Amino acid sequence: MTTTVASADPVKSGRVSRPGTTKVRLSTGDYVLRGVSYLVVSLFTLFCLLPFILIISSSFSSEAAIMREGFGLWPKEFSTEAYEFIFRFPRMIVGSYVVTILMTVFGTLIGLFVIAMTGFALQRRDFPYRNHISFFIYFTTLFSAGLAPTYLWVTQVLQLGGTYAAVFLQLLMTPWLIILMKNFARSVPFEVVESGKLDGAGDFRIFLQLVLPMLKPALATVGLFLALGYWNEWYLSSLYLGSAVEFKPLQYYLYNVVNTANALKNSVAGANVTVTQLPSNTLKMATAVVATGPIILLYPFVQKYFVTGLTVGAVKG
């Protein structure tokens, strides 16, 4: 004969709720407030997505339909002519992607490491010259030498004209990102450094093993800015690269593609070609999709660090 014994545990029996699992009853006003909040956020998200939907749909529309009916949220006379124009020379577009990805990856990693070391050193109380160096860095945000001296310095003094280094090194670190990292590094207690020294660790080991893991939100935020700067770069490439290199950064290559299409449309060489045969409006939309698509995938990986990064250094009451 089997005997059923009631559980003596009041939690398992359901008579007592586990700590932290008690549901709070919401009033009608709370439900209304949540509903309105969800509605507002949903509408705001929709308004943010509409321009992207417009760009994607327009890139798959025909040039004739765009000129006749304008842009819309749904492709008009579905066509891949704009993408065919961009990928007409696949070797060039693949080479541009490789150059941009390599510059973005290595530039972000090296820039993060240098900026993190600089920001941490400038906020250490035992660094005697931190205020003087911080002043020089901040001074460059107010006054700059200008384009002409910078160009002469890069091309004549450093002899970097026509090389990827002319673009790579200038985007490696900026004064604003150093100041941002310095403010983030203030949240690291100085006692962490002192405890590392008591254990016999050197400054570099303290930075790598103790400080750097505590700067993850700052690294994610600054890293995203660096990655976007490298990925969207085209102006420095037009100044220092030009035709000196075979494979140009992606944004500069797409910029040249759009300019070429517009030039053909307005030149005598295109007199025997119907205007609608040369994608101009749809080409601009297609270049936006090609240039934005890969880098936008980076945001979800660093999104979780942004809330933490915004609250670092906040006053707790």
PDB file of C-alpha atoms in Angstrom:
ATOM      1  CA  MET A   1       0.000   0.000   0.000  1.00  0.00           C
ATOM      2  CA  THR A   2       1.342   3.380  -1.009  1.00  0.00           C
ATOM      3  CA  THR A   3       0.954   6.277   1.403  1.00  0.00           C
ATOM      4  CA  THR A   4       1.058   9.859   0.206  1.00  0.00           C
ATOM      5  CA  VAL A   5       2.803  12.195   2.613  1.00  0.00           C
ATOM      6  CA  ALA A   6       2.169  15.920   2.392  1.00  0.00           C
ATOM      7  CA  SER A   7       5.213  18.059   1.916  1.00  0.00           C
ATOM      8  CA  ALA A   8       6.424  19.593   5.141  1.00  0.00           C
ATOM      9  CA  ASP A   9       8.129  22.406   3.257  1.00  0.00           C
ATOM     10  CA  PRO A  10       5.718  25.365   3.302  1.00  0.00           C
ATOM     11  CA  VAL A  11       7.453  26.823   0.228  1.00  0.00           C
ATOM     12  CA  LYS A  12       6.949  23.636  -1.836  1.00  0.00           C
ATOM     13  CA  SER A  13       3.405  23.249  -0.596  1.00  0.00           C
ATOM     14  CA  GLY A  14       2.573  26.681  -1.954  1.00  0.00           C
ATOM     15  CA  ARG A  15       1.511  28.171   1.373  1.00  0.00           C
ATOM     16  CA  VAL A  16       4.488  30.535   1.437  1.00  0.00           C
ATOM     17  CA  SER A  17       5.957  32.271  -1.602  1.00  0.00           C
ATOM     18  CA  ARG A  18       9.645  32.144  -2.221  1.00  0.00           C
ATOM     19  CA  PRO A  19      11.515  35.405  -1.543  1.00  0.00           C
ATOM     20  CA  GLY A  20      11.715  37.592  -4.604  1.00  0.00           C
ATOM     21  CA  THR A  21       8.927  35.770  -6.464  1.00  0.00           C
ATOM     22  CA  THR A  22       5.951  37.639  -5.008  1.00  0.00           C
ATOM     23  CA  LYS A  23       3.974  39.277  -7.765  1.00  0.00           C
ATOM     24  CA  VAL A  24       2.980  42.882  -7.214  1.00  0.00           C
ATOM     25  CA  ARG A  25      -0.599  43.615  -8.104  1.00  0.00           C
ATOM     26  CA  LEU A  26      -0.868  46.522 -10.472  1.00  0.00           C
ATOM     27  CA  SER A  27      -3.710  48.967 -10.393  1.00  0.00           C
ATOM     28  CA  THR A  28      -5.741  49.973 -13.418  1.00  0.00           C
ATOM     29  CA  GLY A  29      -3.751  53.186 -13.706  1.00  0.00           C
ATOM     30  CA  ASP A  30      -0.501  51.229 -13.808  1.00  0.00           C
ATOM     31  CA  TYR A  31      -1.778  49.069 -16.663  1.00  0.00           C
ATOM     32  CA  VAL A  32      -2.922  52.151 -18.564  1.00  0.00           C
ATOM     33  CA  LEU A  33       0.452  53.822 -18.056  1.00  0.00           C
ATOM     34  CA  ARG A  34       2.279  50.722 -19.286  1.00  0.00           C
ATOM     35  CA  GLY A  35       0.027  50.460 -22.303  1.00  0.00           C
ATOM     36  CA  VAL A  36       0.597  54.087 -23.247  1.00  0.00           C
ATOM     37  CA  SER A  37       4.362  53.693 -22.738  1.00  0.00           C
ATOM     38  CA  TYR A  38       4.489  50.595 -24.946  1.00  0.00           C
ATOM     39  CA  LEU A  39       2.438  52.371 -27.596  1.00  0.00           C
ATOM     40  CA  VAL A  40       4.698  55.437 -27.608  1.00  0.00           C
ATOM     41  CA  VAL A  41       7.854  53.311 -27.791  1.00  0.00           C
ATOM     42  CA  SER A  42       6.359  51.200 -30.597  1.00  0.00           C
ATOM     43  CA  LEU A  43       5.409  54.287 -32.611  1.00  0.00           C
ATOM     44  CA  PHE A  44       8.844  55.798 -32.077  1.00  0.00           C
ATOM     45  CA  THR A  45      10.473  52.540 -33.223  1.00  0.00           C
ATOM     46  CA  LEU A  46       8.248  52.492 -36.300  1.00  0.00           C
ATOM     47  CA  PHE A  47       9.201  56.058 -37.185  1.00  0.00           C
ATOM     48  CA  CYS A  48      12.890  55.111 -36.838  1.00  0.00           C
ATOM     49  CA  LEU A  49      12.444  52.054 -39.082  1.00  0.00           C
ATOM     50  CA  LEU A  50      10.482  53.816 -41.817  1.00  0.00           C
ATOM     51  CA  PRO A  51      13.538  55.598 -43.343  1.00  0.00           C
ATOM     52  CA  PHE A  52      15.431  52.279 -43.515  1.00  0.00           C
ATOM     53  CA  ILE A  53      12.457  50.584 -45.139  1.00  0.00           C
ATOM     54  CA  LEU A  54      12.216  53.460 -47.618  1.00  0.00           C
ATOM     55  CA  ILE A  55      15.913  53.155 -48.499  1.00  0.00           C
ATOM     56  CA  ILE A  56      15.758  49.383 -49.010  1.00  0.00           C
ATOM     57  CA  SER A  57      12.559  49.465 -51.081  1.00  0.00           C
ATOM     58  CA  SER A  58      13.824  52.341 -53.234  1.00  0.00           C
ATOM     59  CA  SER A  59      17.095  50.516 -53.915  1.00  0.00           C
ATOM     60  CA  PHE A  60      15.099  47.651 -55.458  1.00  0.00           C
ATOM     61  CA  SER A  61      12.910  49.943 -57.587  1.00  0.00           C
ATOM     62  CA  SER A  62      13.576  50.880 -61.170  1.00  0.00           C
ATOM     63  CA  GLU A  63      14.955  54.314 -61.981  1.00  0.00           C
ATOM     64  CA  ALA A  64      12.030  55.020 -64.321  1.00  0.00           C
ATOM     65  CA  ALA A  65       9.476  54.272 -61.594  1.00  0.00           C
ATOM     66  CA  ILE A  66      11.306  56.494 -59.112  1.00  0.00           C
ATOM     67  CA  MET A  67      11.402  59.397 -61.543  1.00  0.00           C
ATOM     68  CA  ARG A  68       7.762  58.877 -62.485  1.00  0.00           C
ATOM     69  CA  GLU A  69       6.130  58.102 -59.125  1.00  0.00           C
ATOM     70  CA  GLY A  70       8.712  59.046 -56.508  1.00  0.00           C
ATOM     71  CA  PHE A  71       9.898  57.024 -53.529  1.00  0.00           C
ATOM     72  CA  GLY A  72       7.695  54.612 -51.623  1.00  0.00           C
ATOM     73  CA  LEU A  73       7.706  52.031 -48.858  1.00  0.00           C
ATOM     74  CA  TRP A  74       7.274  49.221 -51.377  1.00  0.00           C
ATOM     75  CA  PRO A  75       9.489  48.537 -54.437  1.00  0.00           C
ATOM     76  CA  LYS A  76       8.033  49.928 -57.642  1.00  0.00           C
ATOM     77  CA  GLU A  77       8.834  47.858 -60.734  1.00  0.00           C
ATOM     78  CA  PHE A  78      11.241  45.581 -58.886  1.00  0.00           C
ATOM     79  CA  SER A  79      14.768  45.926 -60.242  1.00  0.00           C
ATOM     80  CA  THR A  80      18.308  45.055 -59.128  1.00  0.00           C
ATOM     81  CA  GLU A  81      19.902  47.426 -61.642  1.00  0.00           C
ATOM     82  CA  ALA A  82      21.457  49.630 -58.950  1.00  0.00           C
ATOM     83  CA  TYR A  83      23.150  46.671 -57.247  1.00  0.00           C
ATOM     84  CA  GLU A  84      24.333  45.358 -60.596  1.00  0.00           C
ATOM     85  CA  PHE A  85      25.932  48.742 -61.248  1.00  0.00           C
ATOM     86  CA  ILE A  86      27.715  48.657 -57.881  1.00  0.00           C
ATOM     87  CA  PHE A  87      28.905  45.053 -58.231  1.00  0.00           C
ATOM     88  CA  ARG A  88      29.830  45.394 -61.877  1.00  0.00           C
ATOM     89  CA  PHE A  89      33.462  45.009 -60.821  1.00  0.00           C
ATOM     90  CA  PRO A  90      33.246  42.441 -57.999  1.00  0.00           C
ATOM     91  CA  ARG A  91      37.008  42.372 -57.468  1.00  0.00           C
ATOM     92  CA  MET A  92      37.037  46.075 -56.615  1.00  0.00           C
ATOM     93  CA  ILE A  93      34.070  45.937 -54.246  1.00  0.00           C
ATOM     94  CA  VAL A  94      35.444  42.857 -52.464  1.00  0.00           C
ATOM     95  CA  GLY A  95      38.852  44.539 -52.162  1.00  0.00           C
ATOM     96  CA  SER A  96      37.223  47.657 -50.723  1.00  0.00           C
ATOM     97  CA  TYR A  97      35.327  45.562 -48.207  1.00  0.00           C
ATOM     98  CA  VAL A  98      38.534  43.784 -47.149  1.00  0.00           C
ATOM     99  CA  VAL A  99      40.420  47.080 -46.725  1.00  0.00           C
ATOM    100  CA  THR A 100      37.615  48.646 -44.697  1.00  0.00           C
ATOM    101  CA  ILE A 101      37.091  45.582 -42.493  1.00  0.00           C
ATOM    102  CA  LEU A 102      40.816  45.267 -41.752  1.00  0.00           C
ATOM    103  CA  MET A 103      41.140  48.963 -40.948  1.00  0.00           C
ATOM    104  CA  THR A 104      38.026  48.852 -38.770  1.00  0.00           C
ATOM    105  CA  VAL A 105      39.057  45.750 -36.809  1.00  0.00           C
ATOM    106  CA  PHE A 106      42.716  46.610 -36.229  1.00  0.00           C
ATOM    107  CA  GLY A 107      42.046  50.327 -35.799  1.00  0.00           C
ATOM    108  CA  THR A 108      39.377  49.664 -33.183  1.00  0.00           C
ATOM    109  CA  LEU A 109      41.493  47.158 -31.236  1.00  0.00           C
ATOM    110  CA  ILE A 110      44.683  49.228 -31.271  1.00  0.00           C
ATOM    111  CA  GLY A 111      42.829  52.483 -30.672  1.00  0.00           C
ATOM    112  CA  LEU A 112      40.930  51.013 -27.723  1.00  0.00           C
ATOM    113  CA  PHE A 113      44.132  49.778 -26.126  1.00  0.00           C
ATOM    114  CA  VAL A 114      45.948  53.104 -26.544  1.00  0.00           C
ATOM    115  CA  ILE A 115      42.966  55.224 -25.480  1.00  0.00           C
ATOM    116  CA  ALA A 116      42.298  53.023 -22.436  1.00  0.00           C
ATOM    117  CA  MET A 117      45.932  53.271 -21.297  1.00  0.00           C
ATOM    118  CA  THR A 118      45.955  57.033 -21.851  1.00  0.00           C
ATOM    119  CA  GLY A 119      42.658  57.642 -20.067  1.00  0.00           C
ATOM    120  CA  PHE A 120      43.629  55.480 -17.112  1.00  0.00           C
ATOM    121  CA  ALA A 121      47.053  57.113 -16.756  1.00  0.00           C
ATOM    122  CA  LEU A 122      45.593  60.633 -16.872  1.00  0.00           C
ATOM    123  CA  GLN A 123      43.266  60.009 -13.918  1.00  0.00           C
ATOM    124  CA  ARG A 124      45.799  58.338 -11.625  1.00  0.00           C
ATOM    125  CA  ARG A 125      46.601  60.424  -8.579  1.00  0.00           C
ATOM    126  CA  ASP A 126      50.204  59.226  -8.492  1.00  0.00           C
ATOM    127  CA  PHE A 127      50.936  60.530 -12.007  1.00  0.00           C
ATOM    128  CA  PRO A 128      52.518  63.984 -11.472  1.00  0.00           C
ATOM    129  CA  TYR A 129      52.045  65.410 -14.984  1.00  0.00           C
ATOM    130  CA  ARG A 130      48.467  64.290 -15.588  1.00  0.00           C
ATOM    131  CA  ASN A 131      46.979  67.811 -15.463  1.00  0.00           C
ATOM    132  CA  HIS A 132      49.522  69.258 -17.905  1.00  0.00           C
ATOM    133  CA  ILE A 133      49.011  66.475 -20.454  1.00  0.00           C
ATOM    134  CA  SER A 134      45.239  66.656 -20.036  1.00  0.00           C
ATOM    135  CA  PHE A 135      45.380  70.384 -20.778  1.00  0.00           C
ATOM    136  CA  PHE A 136      47.299  69.834 -24.029  1.00  0.00           C
ATOM    137  CA  ILE A 137      44.814  67.173 -25.125  1.00  0.00           C
ATOM    138  CA  TYR A 138      41.840  69.368 -24.258  1.00  0.00           C
ATOM    139  CA  PHE A 139      43.449  72.369 -25.967  1.00  0.00           C
ATOM    140  CA  THR A 140      43.387  70.573 -29.327  1.00  0.00           C
ATOM    141  CA  THR A 141      39.605  70.289 -29.122  1.00  0.00           C
ATOM    142  CA  LEU A 142      39.321  74.089 -29.040  1.00  0.00           C
ATOM    143  CA  PHE A 143      41.981  75.016 -31.597  1.00  0.00           C
ATOM    144  CA  SER A 144      43.274  72.989 -34.537  1.00  0.00           C
ATOM    145  CA  ALA A 145      46.038  73.674 -37.021  1.00  0.00           C
ATOM    146  CA  GLY A 146      43.700  73.335 -39.986  1.00  0.00           C
ATOM    147  CA  LEU A 147      43.706  71.251 -43.137  1.00  0.00           C
ATOM    148  CA  ALA A 148      46.739  72.711 -44.925  1.00  0.00           C
ATOM    149  CA  PRO A 149      49.306  72.256 -42.097  1.00  0.00           C
ATOM    150  CA  THR A 150      47.959  68.772 -41.369  1.00  0.00           C
ATOM    151  CA  TYR A 151      48.213  67.770 -45.015  1.00  0.00           C
ATOM    152  CA  LEU A 152      51.779  69.086 -45.303  1.00  0.00           C
ATOM    153  CA  TRP A 153      52.756  67.369 -42.060  1.00  0.00           C
ATOM    154  CA  VAL A 154      51.370  63.983 -43.190  1.00  0.00           C
ATOM    155  CA  THR A 155      52.668  64.110 -46.758  1.00  0.00           C
ATOM    156  CA  GLN A 156      55.921  66.087 -46.488  1.00  0.00           C
ATOM    157  CA  VAL A 157      57.199  65.385 -42.967  1.00  0.00           C
ATOM    158  CA  LEU A 158      55.895  61.879 -42.314  1.00  0.00           C
ATOM    159  CA  GLN A 159      55.970  60.864 -46.002  1.00  0.00           C
ATOM    160  CA  LEU A 160      52.704  58.953 -45.668  1.00  0.00           C
ATOM    161  CA  GLY A 161      50.945  60.316 -48.749  1.00  0.00           C
ATOM    162  CA  GLY A 162      49.386  57.588 -50.869  1.00  0.00           C
ATOM    163  CA  THR A 163      49.473  54.976 -48.079  1.00  0.00           C
ATOM    164  CA  TYR A 164      46.759  53.507 -45.894  1.00  0.00           C
ATOM    165  CA  ALA A 165      48.710  54.639 -42.821  1.00  0.00           C
ATOM    166  CA  ALA A 166      47.804  58.260 -43.591  1.00  0.00           C
ATOM    167  CA  VAL A 167      44.158  57.388 -42.967  1.00  0.00           C
ATOM    168  CA  PHE A 168      44.666  54.673 -40.349  1.00  0.00           C
ATOM    169  CA  LEU A 169      46.798  56.690 -37.926  1.00  0.00           C
ATOM    170  CA  GLN A 170      44.657  59.827 -37.977  1.00  0.00           C
ATOM    171  CA  LEU A 171      41.565  57.904 -36.879  1.00  0.00           C
ATOM    172  CA  LEU A 172      43.372  55.845 -34.237  1.00  0.00           C
ATOM    173  CA  MET A 173      42.533  58.178 -31.359  1.00  0.00           C
ATOM    174  CA  THR A 174      40.847  61.517 -30.846  1.00  0.00           C
ATOM    175  CA  PRO A 175      40.982  63.966 -27.930  1.00  0.00           C
ATOM    176  CA  TRP A 176      37.281  63.604 -27.256  1.00  0.00           C
ATOM    177  CA  LEU A 177      37.507  59.816 -26.894  1.00  0.00           C
ATOM    178  CA  ILE A 178      40.499  60.174 -24.562  1.00  0.00           C
ATOM    179  CA  ILE A 179      38.560  62.599 -22.357  1.00  0.00           C
ATOM    180  CA  LEU A 180      35.576  60.227 -22.410  1.00  0.00           C
ATOM    181  CA  MET A 181      37.739  57.274 -21.395  1.00  0.00           C
ATOM    182  CA  LYS A 182      39.376  59.353 -18.669  1.00  0.00           C
ATOM    183  CA  ASN A 183      35.977  60.098 -17.151  1.00  0.00           C
ATOM    184  CA  PHE A 184      35.046  56.425 -17.312  1.00  0.00           C
ATOM    185  CA  ALA A 185      38.344  55.417 -15.673  1.00  0.00           C
ATOM    186  CA  ARG A 186      37.550  57.608 -12.664  1.00  0.00           C
ATOM    187  CA  SER A 187      35.032  54.989 -11.581  1.00  0.00           C
ATOM    188  CA  VAL A 188      37.892  52.520 -10.971  1.00  0.00           C
ATOM    189  CA  PRO A 189      38.875  52.819  -7.273  1.00  0.00           C
ATOM    190  CA  PHE A 190      42.491  53.766  -6.740  1.00  0.00           C
ATOM    191  CA  GLU A 191      42.610  51.095  -4.031  1.00  0.00           C
ATOM    192  CA  VAL A 192      42.597  48.520  -6.850  1.00  0.00           C
ATOM    193  CA  VAL A 193      45.926  49.904  -8.069  1.00  0.00           C
ATOM    194  CA  GLU A 194      47.344  50.008  -4.561  1.00  0.00           C
ATOM    195  CA  SER A 195      46.301  46.416  -3.847  1.00  0.00           C
ATOM    196  CA  GLY A 196      47.990  45.291  -7.047  1.00  0.00           C
ATOM    197  CA  LYS A 197      51.191  47.038  -6.054  1.00  0.00           C
ATOM    198  CA  LEU A 198      51.093  45.411  -2.629  1.00  0.00           C
ATOM    199  CA  ASP A 199      50.927  42.030  -4.345  1.00  0.00           C
ATOM    200  CA  GLY A 200      54.006  42.905  -6.381  1.00  0.00           C
ATOM    201  CA  ALA A 201      52.325  43.523  -9.739  1.00  0.00           C
ATOM    202  CA  GLY A 202      53.711  46.111 -12.149  1.00  0.00           C
ATOM    203  CA  ASP A 203      51.728  48.947 -13.705  1.00  0.00           C
ATOM    204  CA  PHE A 204      51.171  47.125 -16.996  1.00  0.00           C
ATOM    205  CA  ARG A 205      49.952  43.968 -15.273  1.00  0.00           C
ATOM    206  CA  ILE A 206      47.656  46.011 -13.036  1.00  0.00           C
ATOM    207  CA  PHE A 207      46.197  47.674 -16.101  1.00  0.00           C
ATOM    208  CA  LEU A 208      45.661  44.427 -18.022  1.00  0.00           C
ATOM    209  CA  GLN A 209      44.374  42.163 -15.255  1.00  0.00           C
ATOM    210  CA  LEU A 210      42.671  44.525 -12.810  1.00  0.00           C
ATOM    211  CA  VAL A 211      41.654  47.746 -14.555  1.00  0.00           C
ATOM    212  CA  LEU A 212      40.822  46.692 -18.106  1.00  0.00           C
ATOM    213  CA  PRO A 213      38.081  44.180 -17.093  1.00  0.00           C
ATOM    214  CA  MET A 214      36.402  46.954 -15.086  1.00  0.00           C
ATOM    215  CA  LEU A 215      36.273  49.209 -18.142  1.00  0.00           C
ATOM    216  CA  LYS A 216      34.085  46.959 -20.321  1.00  0.00           C
ATOM    217  CA  PRO A 217      31.219  49.491 -20.653  1.00  0.00           C
ATOM    218  CA  ALA A 218      33.686  52.212 -21.585  1.00  0.00           C
ATOM    219  CA  LEU A 219      35.497  49.944 -24.034  1.00  0.00           C
ATOM    220  CA  ALA A 220      32.207  49.025 -25.727  1.00  0.00           C
ATOM    221  CA  THR A 221      31.134  52.665 -26.042  1.00  0.00           C
ATOM    222  CA  VAL A 222      34.471  54.018 -27.263  1.00  0.00           C
ATOM    223  CA  GLY A 223      34.972  50.970 -29.482  1.00  0.00           C
ATOM    224  CA  LEU A 224      31.681  51.620 -31.251  1.00  0.00           C
ATOM    225  CA  PHE A 225      32.699  55.230 -31.940  1.00  0.00           C
ATOM    226  CA  LEU A 226      36.055  54.072 -33.298  1.00  0.00           C
ATOM    227  CA  ALA A 227      34.490  51.379 -35.467  1.00  0.00           C
ATOM    228  CA  LEU A 228      31.946  53.803 -36.922  1.00  0.00           C
ATOM    229  CA  GLY A 229      34.701  56.327 -37.607  1.00  0.00           C
ATOM    230  CA  TYR A 230      36.775  53.818 -39.555  1.00  0.00           C
ATOM    231  CA  TRP A 231      33.801  52.315 -41.374  1.00  0.00           C
ATOM    232  CA  ASN A 232      32.300  55.631 -42.500  1.00  0.00           C
ATOM    233  CA  GLU A 233      35.617  57.252 -43.457  1.00  0.00           C
ATOM    234  CA  TRP A 234      35.904  58.667 -46.965  1.00  0.00           C
ATOM    235  CA  TYR A 235      37.175  62.240 -46.653  1.00  0.00           C
ATOM    236  CA  LEU A 236      40.735  61.418 -45.565  1.00  0.00           C
ATOM    237  CA  SER A 237      40.874  58.751 -48.256  1.00  0.00           C
ATOM    238  CA  SER A 238      40.038  61.312 -50.902  1.00  0.00           C
ATOM    239  CA  LEU A 239      42.847  63.558 -49.614  1.00  0.00           C
ATOM    240  CA  TYR A 240      45.674  61.093 -49.091  1.00  0.00           C
ATOM    241  CA  LEU A 241      44.882  58.028 -51.208  1.00  0.00           C
ATOM    242  CA  GLY A 242      43.289  59.144 -54.449  1.00  0.00           C
ATOM    243  CA  SER A 243      44.512  56.848 -57.232  1.00  0.00           C
ATOM    244  CA  ALA A 244      47.698  55.827 -55.387  1.00  0.00           C
ATOM    245  CA  VAL A 245      46.175  52.546 -54.142  1.00  0.00           C
ATOM    246  CA  GLU A 246      44.238  49.929 -56.068  1.00  0.00           C
ATOM    247  CA  PHE A 247      41.662  49.111 -53.413  1.00  0.00           C
ATOM    248  CA  LYS A 248      40.081  52.101 -51.733  1.00  0.00           C
ATOM    249  CA  PRO A 249      38.040  52.085 -48.512  1.00  0.00           C
ATOM    250  CA  LEU A 250      34.429  51.112 -49.051  1.00  0.00           C
ATOM    251  CA  GLN A 251      32.812  54.502 -48.461  1.00  0.00           C
ATOM    252  CA  TYR A 252      35.239  56.258 -50.797  1.00  0.00           C
ATOM    253  CA  TYR A 253      34.740  53.603 -53.471  1.00  0.00           C
ATOM    254  CA  LEU A 254      30.945  53.937 -53.294  1.00  0.00           C
ATOM    255  CA  TYR A 255      31.311  57.715 -53.345  1.00  0.00           C
ATOM    256  CA  ASN A 256      33.228  57.415 -56.608  1.00  0.00           C
ATOM    257  CA  VAL A 257      30.610  55.044 -58.026  1.00  0.00           C
ATOM    258  CA  VAL A 258      27.809  57.534 -57.406  1.00  0.00           C
ATOM    259  CA  ASN A 259      29.860  60.405 -58.839  1.00  0.00           C
ATOM    260  CA  THR A 260      30.663  58.349 -61.921  1.00  0.00           C
ATOM    261  CA  ALA A 261      26.996  57.604 -62.549  1.00  0.00           C
ATOM    262  CA  ASN A 262      26.068  61.273 -62.161  1.00  0.00           C
ATOM    263  CA  ALA A 263      28.903  62.337 -64.444  1.00  0.00           C
ATOM    264  CA  LEU A 264      27.809  59.873 -67.150  1.00  0.00           C
ATOM    265  CA  LYS A 265      24.285  61.161 -66.881  1.00  0.00           C
ATOM    266  CA  ASN A 266      25.353  64.759 -67.407  1.00  0.00           C
ATOM    267  CA  SER A 267      28.127  64.250 -69.924  1.00  0.00           C
ATOM    268  CA  VAL A 268      28.128  64.143 -73.675  1.00  0.00           C
ATOM    269  CA  ALA A 269      29.306  60.532 -73.498  1.00  0.00           C
ATOM    270  CA  GLY A 270      25.903  59.561 -72.193  1.00  0.00           C
ATOM    271  CA  ALA A 271      24.011  61.319 -74.974  1.00  0.00           C
ATOM    272  CA  ASN A 272      23.117  58.021 -76.652  1.00  0.00           C
ATOM    273  CA  VAL A 273      21.885  56.489 -73.429  1.00  0.00           C
ATOM    274  CA  THR A 274      18.417  57.017 -72.082  1.00  0.00           C
ATOM    275  CA  VAL A 275      18.460  58.916 -68.824  1.00  0.00           C
ATOM    276  CA  THR A 276      16.416  56.251 -67.069  1.00  0.00           C
ATOM    277  CA  GLN A 277      18.961  53.585 -68.037  1.00  0.00           C
ATOM    278  CA  LEU A 278      21.537  55.056 -65.677  1.00  0.00           C
ATOM    279  CA  PRO A 279      20.492  54.494 -62.042  1.00  0.00           C
ATOM    280  CA  SER A 280      21.063  57.678 -60.130  1.00  0.00           C
ATOM    281  CA  ASN A 281      18.462  57.886 -57.374  1.00  0.00           C
ATOM    282  CA  THR A 282      18.257  54.141 -56.853  1.00  0.00           C
ATOM    283  CA  LEU A 283      22.059  53.956 -56.878  1.00  0.00           C
ATOM    284  CA  LYS A 284      22.268  56.322 -53.916  1.00  0.00           C
ATOM    285  CA  MET A 285      19.850  54.131 -51.976  1.00  0.00           C
ATOM    286  CA  ALA A 286      21.719  50.958 -52.913  1.00  0.00           C
ATOM    287  CA  THR A 287      25.049  52.416 -51.786  1.00  0.00           C
ATOM    288  CA  ALA A 288      23.464  53.318 -48.443  1.00  0.00           C
ATOM    289  CA  VAL A 289      22.324  49.703 -48.012  1.00  0.00           C
ATOM    290  CA  VAL A 290      25.703  48.263 -49.025  1.00  0.00           C
ATOM    291  CA  ALA A 291      27.606  50.643 -46.735  1.00  0.00           C
ATOM    292  CA  THR A 292      25.297  50.494 -43.702  1.00  0.00           C
ATOM    293  CA  GLY A 293      24.289  46.835 -43.649  1.00  0.00           C
ATOM    294  CA  PRO A 294      27.410  45.185 -42.177  1.00  0.00           C
ATOM    295  CA  ILE A 295      28.273  47.808 -39.542  1.00  0.00           C
ATOM    296  CA  ILE A 296      24.719  47.963 -38.186  1.00  0.00           C
ATOM    297  CA  LEU A 297      25.092  44.334 -37.082  1.00  0.00           C
ATOM    298  CA  LEU A 298      27.744  45.456 -34.591  1.00  0.00           C
ATOM    299  CA  TYR A 299      25.319  47.420 -32.427  1.00  0.00           C
ATOM    300  CA  PRO A 300      23.434  44.474 -30.814  1.00  0.00           C
ATOM    301  CA  PHE A 301      26.696  43.088 -29.443  1.00  0.00           C
ATOM    302  CA  VAL A 302      27.535  46.284 -27.535  1.00  0.00           C
ATOM    303  CA  GLN A 303      24.011  47.449 -26.703  1.00  0.00           C
ATOM    304  CA  LYS A 304      23.989  45.788 -23.265  1.00  0.00           C
ATOM    305  CA  TYR A 305      26.987  47.875 -22.187  1.00  0.00           C
ATOM    306  CA  PHE A 306      25.415  51.255 -22.966  1.00  0.00           C
ATOM    307  CA  VAL A 307      23.099  51.420 -19.947  1.00  0.00           C
ATOM    308  CA  THR A 308      25.995  50.488 -17.686  1.00  0.00           C
ATOM    309  CA  GLY A 309      28.211  53.020 -19.430  1.00  0.00           C
ATOM    310  CA  LEU A 310      25.682  55.794 -18.930  1.00  0.00           C
ATOM    311  CA  THR A 311      25.436  55.127 -15.205  1.00  0.00           C
ATOM    312  CA  VAL A 312      29.192  54.897 -14.566  1.00  0.00           C
ATOM    313  CA  GLY A 313      30.198  57.792 -12.365  1.00  0.00           C
ATOM    314  CA  ALA A 314      26.604  58.766 -11.618  1.00  0.00           C
ATOM    315  CA  VAL A 315      25.778  60.185  -8.209  1.00  0.00           C
ATOM    316  CA  LYS A 316      23.952  57.582  -6.150  1.00  0.00           C
ATOM    317  CA  GLY A 317      21.410  58.872  -3.713  1.00  0.00           C
TER     318      GLY A 317
END
